[in-house]
GROMACS .gro file of C-alpha atoms in nm:
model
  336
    1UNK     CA    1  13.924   8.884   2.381
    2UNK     CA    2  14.228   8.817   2.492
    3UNK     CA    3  14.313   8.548   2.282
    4UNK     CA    4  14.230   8.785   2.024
    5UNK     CA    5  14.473   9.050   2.166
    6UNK     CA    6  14.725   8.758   2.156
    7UNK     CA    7  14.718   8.676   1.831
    8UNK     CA    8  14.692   9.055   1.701
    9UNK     CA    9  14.990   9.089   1.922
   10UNK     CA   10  15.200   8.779   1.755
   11UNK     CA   11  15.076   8.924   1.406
   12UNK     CA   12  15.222   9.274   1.421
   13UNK     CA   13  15.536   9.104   1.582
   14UNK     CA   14  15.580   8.900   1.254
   15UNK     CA   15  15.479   9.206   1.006
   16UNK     CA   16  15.723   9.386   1.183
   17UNK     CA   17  16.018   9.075   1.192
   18UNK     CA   18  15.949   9.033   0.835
   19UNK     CA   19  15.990   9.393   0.762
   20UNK     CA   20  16.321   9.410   0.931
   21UNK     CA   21  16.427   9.146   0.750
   22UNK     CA   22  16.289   9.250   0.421
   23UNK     CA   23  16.521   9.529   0.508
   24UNK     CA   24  16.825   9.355   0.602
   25UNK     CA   25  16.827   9.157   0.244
   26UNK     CA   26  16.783   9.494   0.098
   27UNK     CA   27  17.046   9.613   0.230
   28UNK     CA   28  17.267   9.330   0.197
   29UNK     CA   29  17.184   9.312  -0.166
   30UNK     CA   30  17.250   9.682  -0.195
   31UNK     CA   31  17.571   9.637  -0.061
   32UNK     CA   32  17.715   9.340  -0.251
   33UNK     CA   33  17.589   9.559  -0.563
   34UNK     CA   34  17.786   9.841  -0.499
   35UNK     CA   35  18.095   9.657  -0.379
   36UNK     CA   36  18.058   9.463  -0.738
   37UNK     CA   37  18.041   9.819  -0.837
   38UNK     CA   38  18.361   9.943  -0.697
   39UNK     CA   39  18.562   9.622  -0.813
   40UNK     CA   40  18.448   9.638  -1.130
   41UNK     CA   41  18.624   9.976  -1.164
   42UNK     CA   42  18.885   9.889  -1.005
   43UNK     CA   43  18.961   9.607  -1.190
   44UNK     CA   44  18.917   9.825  -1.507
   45UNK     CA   45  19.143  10.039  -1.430
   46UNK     CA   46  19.448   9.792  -1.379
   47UNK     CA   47  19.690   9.823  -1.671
   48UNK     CA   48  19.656   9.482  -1.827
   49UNK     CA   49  19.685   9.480  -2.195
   50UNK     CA   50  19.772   9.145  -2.385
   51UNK     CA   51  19.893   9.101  -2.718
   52UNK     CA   52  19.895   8.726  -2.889
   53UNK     CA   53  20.231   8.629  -3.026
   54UNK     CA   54  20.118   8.409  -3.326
   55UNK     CA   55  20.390   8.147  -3.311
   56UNK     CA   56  20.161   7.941  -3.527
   57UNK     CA   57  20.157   8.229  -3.822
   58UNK     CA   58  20.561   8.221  -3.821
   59UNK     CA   59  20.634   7.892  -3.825
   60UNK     CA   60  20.372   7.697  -4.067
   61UNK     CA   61  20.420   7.685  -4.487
   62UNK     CA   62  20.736   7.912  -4.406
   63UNK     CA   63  21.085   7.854  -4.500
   64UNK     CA   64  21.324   7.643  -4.370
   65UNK     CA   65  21.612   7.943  -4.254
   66UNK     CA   66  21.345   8.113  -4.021
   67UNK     CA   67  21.398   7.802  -3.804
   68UNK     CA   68  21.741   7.927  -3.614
   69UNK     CA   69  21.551   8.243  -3.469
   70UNK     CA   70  21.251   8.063  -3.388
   71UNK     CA   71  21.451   7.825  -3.157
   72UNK     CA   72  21.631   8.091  -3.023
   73UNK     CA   73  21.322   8.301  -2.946
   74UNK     CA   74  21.060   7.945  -2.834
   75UNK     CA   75  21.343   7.702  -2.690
   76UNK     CA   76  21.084   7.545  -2.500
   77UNK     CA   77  20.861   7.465  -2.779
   78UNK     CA   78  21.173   7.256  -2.995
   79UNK     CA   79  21.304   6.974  -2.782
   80UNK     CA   80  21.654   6.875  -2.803
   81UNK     CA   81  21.565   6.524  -2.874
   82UNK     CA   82  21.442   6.618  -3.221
   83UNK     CA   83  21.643   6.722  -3.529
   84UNK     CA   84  21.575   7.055  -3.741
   85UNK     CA   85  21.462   6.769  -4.021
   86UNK     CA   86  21.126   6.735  -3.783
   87UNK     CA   87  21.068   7.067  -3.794
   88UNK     CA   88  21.133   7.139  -4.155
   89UNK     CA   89  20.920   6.861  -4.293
   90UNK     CA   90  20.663   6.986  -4.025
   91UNK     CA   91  20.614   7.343  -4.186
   92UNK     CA   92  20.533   7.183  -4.514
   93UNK     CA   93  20.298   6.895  -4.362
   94UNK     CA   94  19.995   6.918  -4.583
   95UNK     CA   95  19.805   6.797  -4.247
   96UNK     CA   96  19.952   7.053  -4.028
   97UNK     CA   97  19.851   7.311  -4.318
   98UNK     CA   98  19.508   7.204  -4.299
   99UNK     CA   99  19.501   7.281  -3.899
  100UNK     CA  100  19.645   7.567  -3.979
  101UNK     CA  101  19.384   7.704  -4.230
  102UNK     CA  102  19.105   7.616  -4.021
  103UNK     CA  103  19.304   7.819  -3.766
  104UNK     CA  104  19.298   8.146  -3.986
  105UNK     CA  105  18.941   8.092  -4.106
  106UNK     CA  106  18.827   8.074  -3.748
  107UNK     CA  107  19.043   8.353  -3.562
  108UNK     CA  108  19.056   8.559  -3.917
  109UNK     CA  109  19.077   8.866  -3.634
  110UNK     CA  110  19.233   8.799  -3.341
  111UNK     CA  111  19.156   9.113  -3.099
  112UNK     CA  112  18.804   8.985  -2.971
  113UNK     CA  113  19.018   8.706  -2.769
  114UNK     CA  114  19.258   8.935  -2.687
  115UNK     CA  115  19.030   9.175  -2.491
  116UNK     CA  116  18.889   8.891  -2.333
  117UNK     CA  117  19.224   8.683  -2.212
  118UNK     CA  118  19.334   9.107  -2.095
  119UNK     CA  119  18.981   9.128  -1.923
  120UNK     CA  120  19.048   8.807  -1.772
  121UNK     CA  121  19.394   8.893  -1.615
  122UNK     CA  122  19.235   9.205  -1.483
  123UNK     CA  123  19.080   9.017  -1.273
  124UNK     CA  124  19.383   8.770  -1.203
  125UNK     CA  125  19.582   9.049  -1.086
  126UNK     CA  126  19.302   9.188  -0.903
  127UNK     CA  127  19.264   8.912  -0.673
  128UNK     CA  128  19.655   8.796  -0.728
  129UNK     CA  129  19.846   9.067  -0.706
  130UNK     CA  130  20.161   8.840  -0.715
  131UNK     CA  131  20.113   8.742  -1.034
  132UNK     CA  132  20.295   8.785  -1.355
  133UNK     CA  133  20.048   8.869  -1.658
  134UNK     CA  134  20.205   8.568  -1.888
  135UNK     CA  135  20.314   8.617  -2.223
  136UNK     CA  136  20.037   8.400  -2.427
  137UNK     CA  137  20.138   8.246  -2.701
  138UNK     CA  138  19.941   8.075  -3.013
  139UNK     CA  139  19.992   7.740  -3.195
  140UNK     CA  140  19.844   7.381  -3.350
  141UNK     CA  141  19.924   7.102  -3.174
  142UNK     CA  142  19.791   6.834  -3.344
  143UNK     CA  143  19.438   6.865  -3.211
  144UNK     CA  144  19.557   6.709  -2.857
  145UNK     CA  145  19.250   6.836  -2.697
  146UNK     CA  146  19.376   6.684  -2.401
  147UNK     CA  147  19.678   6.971  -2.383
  148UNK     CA  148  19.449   7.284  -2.495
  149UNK     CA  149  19.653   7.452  -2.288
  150UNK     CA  150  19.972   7.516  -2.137
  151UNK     CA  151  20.000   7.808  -1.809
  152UNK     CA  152  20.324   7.848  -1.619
  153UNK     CA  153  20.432   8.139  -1.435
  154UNK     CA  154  20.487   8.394  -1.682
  155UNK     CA  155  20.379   8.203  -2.010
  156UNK     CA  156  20.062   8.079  -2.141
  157UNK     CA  157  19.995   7.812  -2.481
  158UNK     CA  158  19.698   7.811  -2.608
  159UNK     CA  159  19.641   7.538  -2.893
  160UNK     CA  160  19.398   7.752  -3.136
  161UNK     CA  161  19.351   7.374  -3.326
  162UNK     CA  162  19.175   7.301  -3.048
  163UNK     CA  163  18.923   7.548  -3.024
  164UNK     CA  164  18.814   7.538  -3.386
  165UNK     CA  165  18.412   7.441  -3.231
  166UNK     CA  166  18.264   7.175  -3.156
  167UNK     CA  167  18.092   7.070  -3.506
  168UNK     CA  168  18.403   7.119  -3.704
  169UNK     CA  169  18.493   6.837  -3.962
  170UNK     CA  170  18.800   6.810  -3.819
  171UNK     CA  171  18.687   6.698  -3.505
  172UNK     CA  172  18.474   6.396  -3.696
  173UNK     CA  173  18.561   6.072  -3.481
  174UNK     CA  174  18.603   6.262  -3.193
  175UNK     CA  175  18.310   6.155  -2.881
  176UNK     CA  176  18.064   6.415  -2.816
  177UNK     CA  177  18.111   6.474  -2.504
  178UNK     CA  178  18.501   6.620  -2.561
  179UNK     CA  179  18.366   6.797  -2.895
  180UNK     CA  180  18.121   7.042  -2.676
  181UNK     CA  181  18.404   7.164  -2.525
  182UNK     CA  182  18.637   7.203  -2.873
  183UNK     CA  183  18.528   7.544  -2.861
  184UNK     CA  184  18.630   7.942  -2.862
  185UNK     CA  185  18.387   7.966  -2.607
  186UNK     CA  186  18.514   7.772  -2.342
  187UNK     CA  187  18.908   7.942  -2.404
  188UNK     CA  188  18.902   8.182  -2.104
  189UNK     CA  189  18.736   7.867  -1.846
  190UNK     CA  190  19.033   7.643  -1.967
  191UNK     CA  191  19.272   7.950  -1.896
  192UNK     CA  192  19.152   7.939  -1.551
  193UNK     CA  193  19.106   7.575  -1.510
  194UNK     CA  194  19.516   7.614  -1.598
  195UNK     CA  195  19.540   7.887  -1.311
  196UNK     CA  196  19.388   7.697  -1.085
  197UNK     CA  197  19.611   7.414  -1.054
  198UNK     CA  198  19.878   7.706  -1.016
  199UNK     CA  199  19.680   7.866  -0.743
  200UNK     CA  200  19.540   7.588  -0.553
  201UNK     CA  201  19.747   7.381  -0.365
  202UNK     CA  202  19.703   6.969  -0.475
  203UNK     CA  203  19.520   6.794  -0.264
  204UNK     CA  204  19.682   6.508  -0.068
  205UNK     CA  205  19.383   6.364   0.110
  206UNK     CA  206  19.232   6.061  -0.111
  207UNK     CA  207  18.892   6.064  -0.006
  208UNK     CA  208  18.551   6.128  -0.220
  209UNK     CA  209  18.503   6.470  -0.039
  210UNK     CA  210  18.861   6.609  -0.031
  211UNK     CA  211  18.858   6.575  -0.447
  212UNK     CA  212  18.521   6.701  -0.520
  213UNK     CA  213  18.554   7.025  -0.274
  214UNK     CA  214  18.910   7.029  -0.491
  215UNK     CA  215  18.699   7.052  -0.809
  216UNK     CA  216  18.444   7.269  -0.613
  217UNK     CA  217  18.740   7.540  -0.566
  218UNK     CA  218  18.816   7.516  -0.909
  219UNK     CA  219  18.456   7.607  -1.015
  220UNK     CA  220  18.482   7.884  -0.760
  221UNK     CA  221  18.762   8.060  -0.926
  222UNK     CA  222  18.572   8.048  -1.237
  223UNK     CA  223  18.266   8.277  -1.062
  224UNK     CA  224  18.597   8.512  -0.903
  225UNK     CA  225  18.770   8.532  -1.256
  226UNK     CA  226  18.461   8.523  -1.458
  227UNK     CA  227  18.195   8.678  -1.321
  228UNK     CA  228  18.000   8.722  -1.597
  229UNK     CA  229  18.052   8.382  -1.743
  230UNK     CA  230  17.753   8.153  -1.780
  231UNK     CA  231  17.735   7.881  -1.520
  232UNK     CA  232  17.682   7.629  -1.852
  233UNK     CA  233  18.018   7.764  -2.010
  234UNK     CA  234  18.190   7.708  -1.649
  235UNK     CA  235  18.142   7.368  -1.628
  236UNK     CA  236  18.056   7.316  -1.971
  237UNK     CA  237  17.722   7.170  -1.964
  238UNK     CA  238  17.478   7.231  -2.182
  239UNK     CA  239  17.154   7.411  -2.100
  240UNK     CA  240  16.896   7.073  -2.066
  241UNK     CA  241  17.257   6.924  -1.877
  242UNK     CA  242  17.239   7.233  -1.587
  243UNK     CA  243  16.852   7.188  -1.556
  244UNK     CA  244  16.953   6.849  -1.534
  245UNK     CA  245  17.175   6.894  -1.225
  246UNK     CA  246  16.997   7.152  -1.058
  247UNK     CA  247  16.665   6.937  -1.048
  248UNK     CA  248  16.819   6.632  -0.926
  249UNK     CA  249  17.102   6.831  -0.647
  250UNK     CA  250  16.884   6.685  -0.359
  251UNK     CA  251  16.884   6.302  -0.539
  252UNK     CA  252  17.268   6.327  -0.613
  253UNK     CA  253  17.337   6.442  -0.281
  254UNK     CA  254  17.115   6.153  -0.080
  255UNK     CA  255  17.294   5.921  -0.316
  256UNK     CA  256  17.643   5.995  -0.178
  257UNK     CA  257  17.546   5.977   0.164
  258UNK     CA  258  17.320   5.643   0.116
  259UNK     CA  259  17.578   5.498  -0.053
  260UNK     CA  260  17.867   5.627   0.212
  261UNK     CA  261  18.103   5.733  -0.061
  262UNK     CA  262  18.208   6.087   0.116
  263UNK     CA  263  18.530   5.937   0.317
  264UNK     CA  264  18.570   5.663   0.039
  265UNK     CA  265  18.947   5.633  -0.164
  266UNK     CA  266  18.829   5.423  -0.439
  267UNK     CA  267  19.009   5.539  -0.726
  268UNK     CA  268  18.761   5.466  -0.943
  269UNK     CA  269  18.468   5.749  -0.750
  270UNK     CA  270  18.687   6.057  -0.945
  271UNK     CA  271  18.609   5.865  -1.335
  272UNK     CA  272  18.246   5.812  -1.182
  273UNK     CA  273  18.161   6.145  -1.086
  274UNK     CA  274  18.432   6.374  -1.131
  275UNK     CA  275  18.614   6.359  -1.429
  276UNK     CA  276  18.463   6.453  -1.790
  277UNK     CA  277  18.272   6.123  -1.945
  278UNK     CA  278  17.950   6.149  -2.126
  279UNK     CA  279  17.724   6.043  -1.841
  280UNK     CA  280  17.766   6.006  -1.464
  281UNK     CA  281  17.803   5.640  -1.365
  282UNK     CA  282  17.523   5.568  -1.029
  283UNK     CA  283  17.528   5.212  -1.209
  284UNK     CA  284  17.118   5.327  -1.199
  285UNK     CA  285  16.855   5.368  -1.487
  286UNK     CA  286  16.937   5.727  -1.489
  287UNK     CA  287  17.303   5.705  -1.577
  288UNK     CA  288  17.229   5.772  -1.910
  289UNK     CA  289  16.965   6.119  -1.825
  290UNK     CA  290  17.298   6.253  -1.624
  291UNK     CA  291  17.543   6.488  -1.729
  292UNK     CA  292  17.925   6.391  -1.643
  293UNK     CA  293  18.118   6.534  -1.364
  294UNK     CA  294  17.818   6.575  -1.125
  295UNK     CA  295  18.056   6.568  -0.788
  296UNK     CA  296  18.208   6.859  -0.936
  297UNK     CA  297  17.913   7.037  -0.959
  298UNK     CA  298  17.777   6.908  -0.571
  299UNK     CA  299  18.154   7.082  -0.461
  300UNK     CA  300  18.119   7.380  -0.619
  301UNK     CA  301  17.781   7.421  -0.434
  302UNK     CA  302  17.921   7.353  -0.103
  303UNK     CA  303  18.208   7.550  -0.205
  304UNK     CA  304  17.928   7.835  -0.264
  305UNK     CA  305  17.735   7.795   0.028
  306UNK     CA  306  18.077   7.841   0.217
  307UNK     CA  307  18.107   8.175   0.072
  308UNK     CA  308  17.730   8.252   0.140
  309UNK     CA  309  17.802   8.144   0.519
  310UNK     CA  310  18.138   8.360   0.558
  311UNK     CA  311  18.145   8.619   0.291
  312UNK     CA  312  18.458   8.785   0.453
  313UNK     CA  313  18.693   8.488   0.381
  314UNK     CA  314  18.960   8.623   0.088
  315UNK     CA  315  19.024   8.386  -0.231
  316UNK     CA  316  19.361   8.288  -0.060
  317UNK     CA  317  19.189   8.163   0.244
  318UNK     CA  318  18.945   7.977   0.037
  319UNK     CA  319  19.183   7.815  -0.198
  320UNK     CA  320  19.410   7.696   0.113
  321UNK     CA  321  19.138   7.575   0.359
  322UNK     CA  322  19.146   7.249   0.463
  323UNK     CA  323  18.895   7.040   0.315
  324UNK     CA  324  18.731   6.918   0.631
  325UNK     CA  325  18.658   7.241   0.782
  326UNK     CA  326  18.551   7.409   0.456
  327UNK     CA  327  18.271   7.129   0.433
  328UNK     CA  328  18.148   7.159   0.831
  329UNK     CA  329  18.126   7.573   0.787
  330UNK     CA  330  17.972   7.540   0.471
  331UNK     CA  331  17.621   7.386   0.627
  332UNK     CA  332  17.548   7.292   0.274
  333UNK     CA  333  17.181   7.188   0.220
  334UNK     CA  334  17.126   7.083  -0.099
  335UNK     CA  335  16.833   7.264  -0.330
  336UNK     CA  336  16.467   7.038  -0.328
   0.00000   0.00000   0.00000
């Protein structure tokens, strides 16, 4: 009997527990959803509206005496070092007209992306007060997908050659694995992948960990400036790639630590794991199964589970936290 009265005891105990915390995540979740709420309006209500000036259209198959108020109004897009002659036989190039087509036929209207890059710097200024909404300007640059975009403190390129999408014949000869990403869909992530290296101050630590919690913070300011971004589009993976990472988070994270790589410098850890490449390099059967760039996806986890563990930390404090501490308060456990 008494055992009995012991264990009906312990039972309502743990009924009750689980209804207090049943409650708790209620109204935690509550909570986050109406300060979302509240943002959101605020952030709509900030006067943010951004117009594209369409160098590209006023340069390209025009004539040669527009060239002395272009230069006067873009001085930093002609270089001293080269003659007017470059720039004259460039307006006429019949390959430069061809980007330039393929420009118009993709943006034939224009406002969509301008909503979005506003929409975007909504949110900048929300979180950034500080700073400036830039003046965004359009042009071809040779398809240099490796310079989609330009972001300094009050002025913004964007190369529209470059986001023409990924199956575009254009882009024939061009690896897969950069094509994905040659799209209109991934303009407002490269925006803030620019922002970031304005925002975040460059790492000088050399290790494994330092670089991919740098990368992790990058991710971060994706979720903060695009909330309602897909987590593909983010890191620009494609739907089987995220199932990919997500199933294996627990193998990829045993693998660093087996392997001691955290407090490594090896230069050669960031073109393993970190930087874009059409597979991750474990030097394992399953190189080839992996998506590239999987430490950036373990740091923006850890980066996450920071936020989960101290909610009330502001981007600022985020962005300039030491990369040691961030990873000890994070108590990052990665998914099974």
């Amino acid at each position: 009997m008494i055992e009995e009265r012991q264990m009906k005891r312990l039972q309502f105990f743990f009924n009750y527990f689980q209804q207090i915390l049943l409650f708790v995540v209620i109204f935690m979740f509550l909570f986050a959803c109406q300060s979302r709420i509240q943002n959101d309006a605020k952030i709509a209500k900030l006067p943010v509206e951004i117009e594209l000036d369409r160098f590209d259209l006023k340069f390209y198959n025009k004539e040669a005496n527009v060239l002395p108020k272009l230069k006067r109004d873009y001085p930093y897009l002609f270089p001293n070092q080269f003659p007017d002659s470059v720039w004259i036989l460039r307006q006429k190039d019949s390959l430069q007209l061809i980007l330039q087509d393929a420009v118009q036929e993709v943006f034939q209207d224009i406002a969509p992306l301008e909503e979005k890059i506003s929409h975007l710097f909504k949110h900048v200024l929300f979180y950034f007060p500080k700073v400036k909404v830039p003046h965004v300007i359009t042009l071809t640059n040779n398809v240099d997908y490796q310079i989609k975009t330009v972001y300094s403190d009050s002025l913004l390129l964007l190369s529209l050659d470059t986001f023409l999408g990924s199956n575009h014949p254009i882009y024939e000869g061009i690896p897969n694995y950069i094509r994905k990403e040659l799209d209109q869909k991934y303009i407002l992530c490269q925006i803030v992948e620019k922002f970031a290296s304005y925002v975040i101050p460059p790492t000088e630590e050399r290790t494994f960990l330092a670089q991919m919690l740098h990368e992790g913070k990058k991710m971060y300011l994706q979720d903060l400036l695009l909330p309602d971004e897909a987590e593909g589009i983010k890191i620009a993976y494609t739907e089987e790639e995220l199932v990919w990472v997500k199933e294996n988070e627990l193998y990829i994270w045993n693998y660093f630590i087996e392997r001691q790589i955290l407090y490594k410098t090896d230069p050669d850890l960031a073109q393993r794991l970190l930087e874009p490449a059409p597979f991750s390099k474990f030097y394992l059967e399953l190189d080839n199964d992996s998506p590239g760039r999987v430490g950036r996806w373990i740091g923006w986890q850890i980066v996450k589970s920071f936020m989960n563990q101290n909610p009330e930390t502001s981007a600022q404090e985020l962005l300039r936290m030491p990369f040691q501490k961030l990873f000890n308060l994070s108590k990052y456990k990665p998914k099974r």
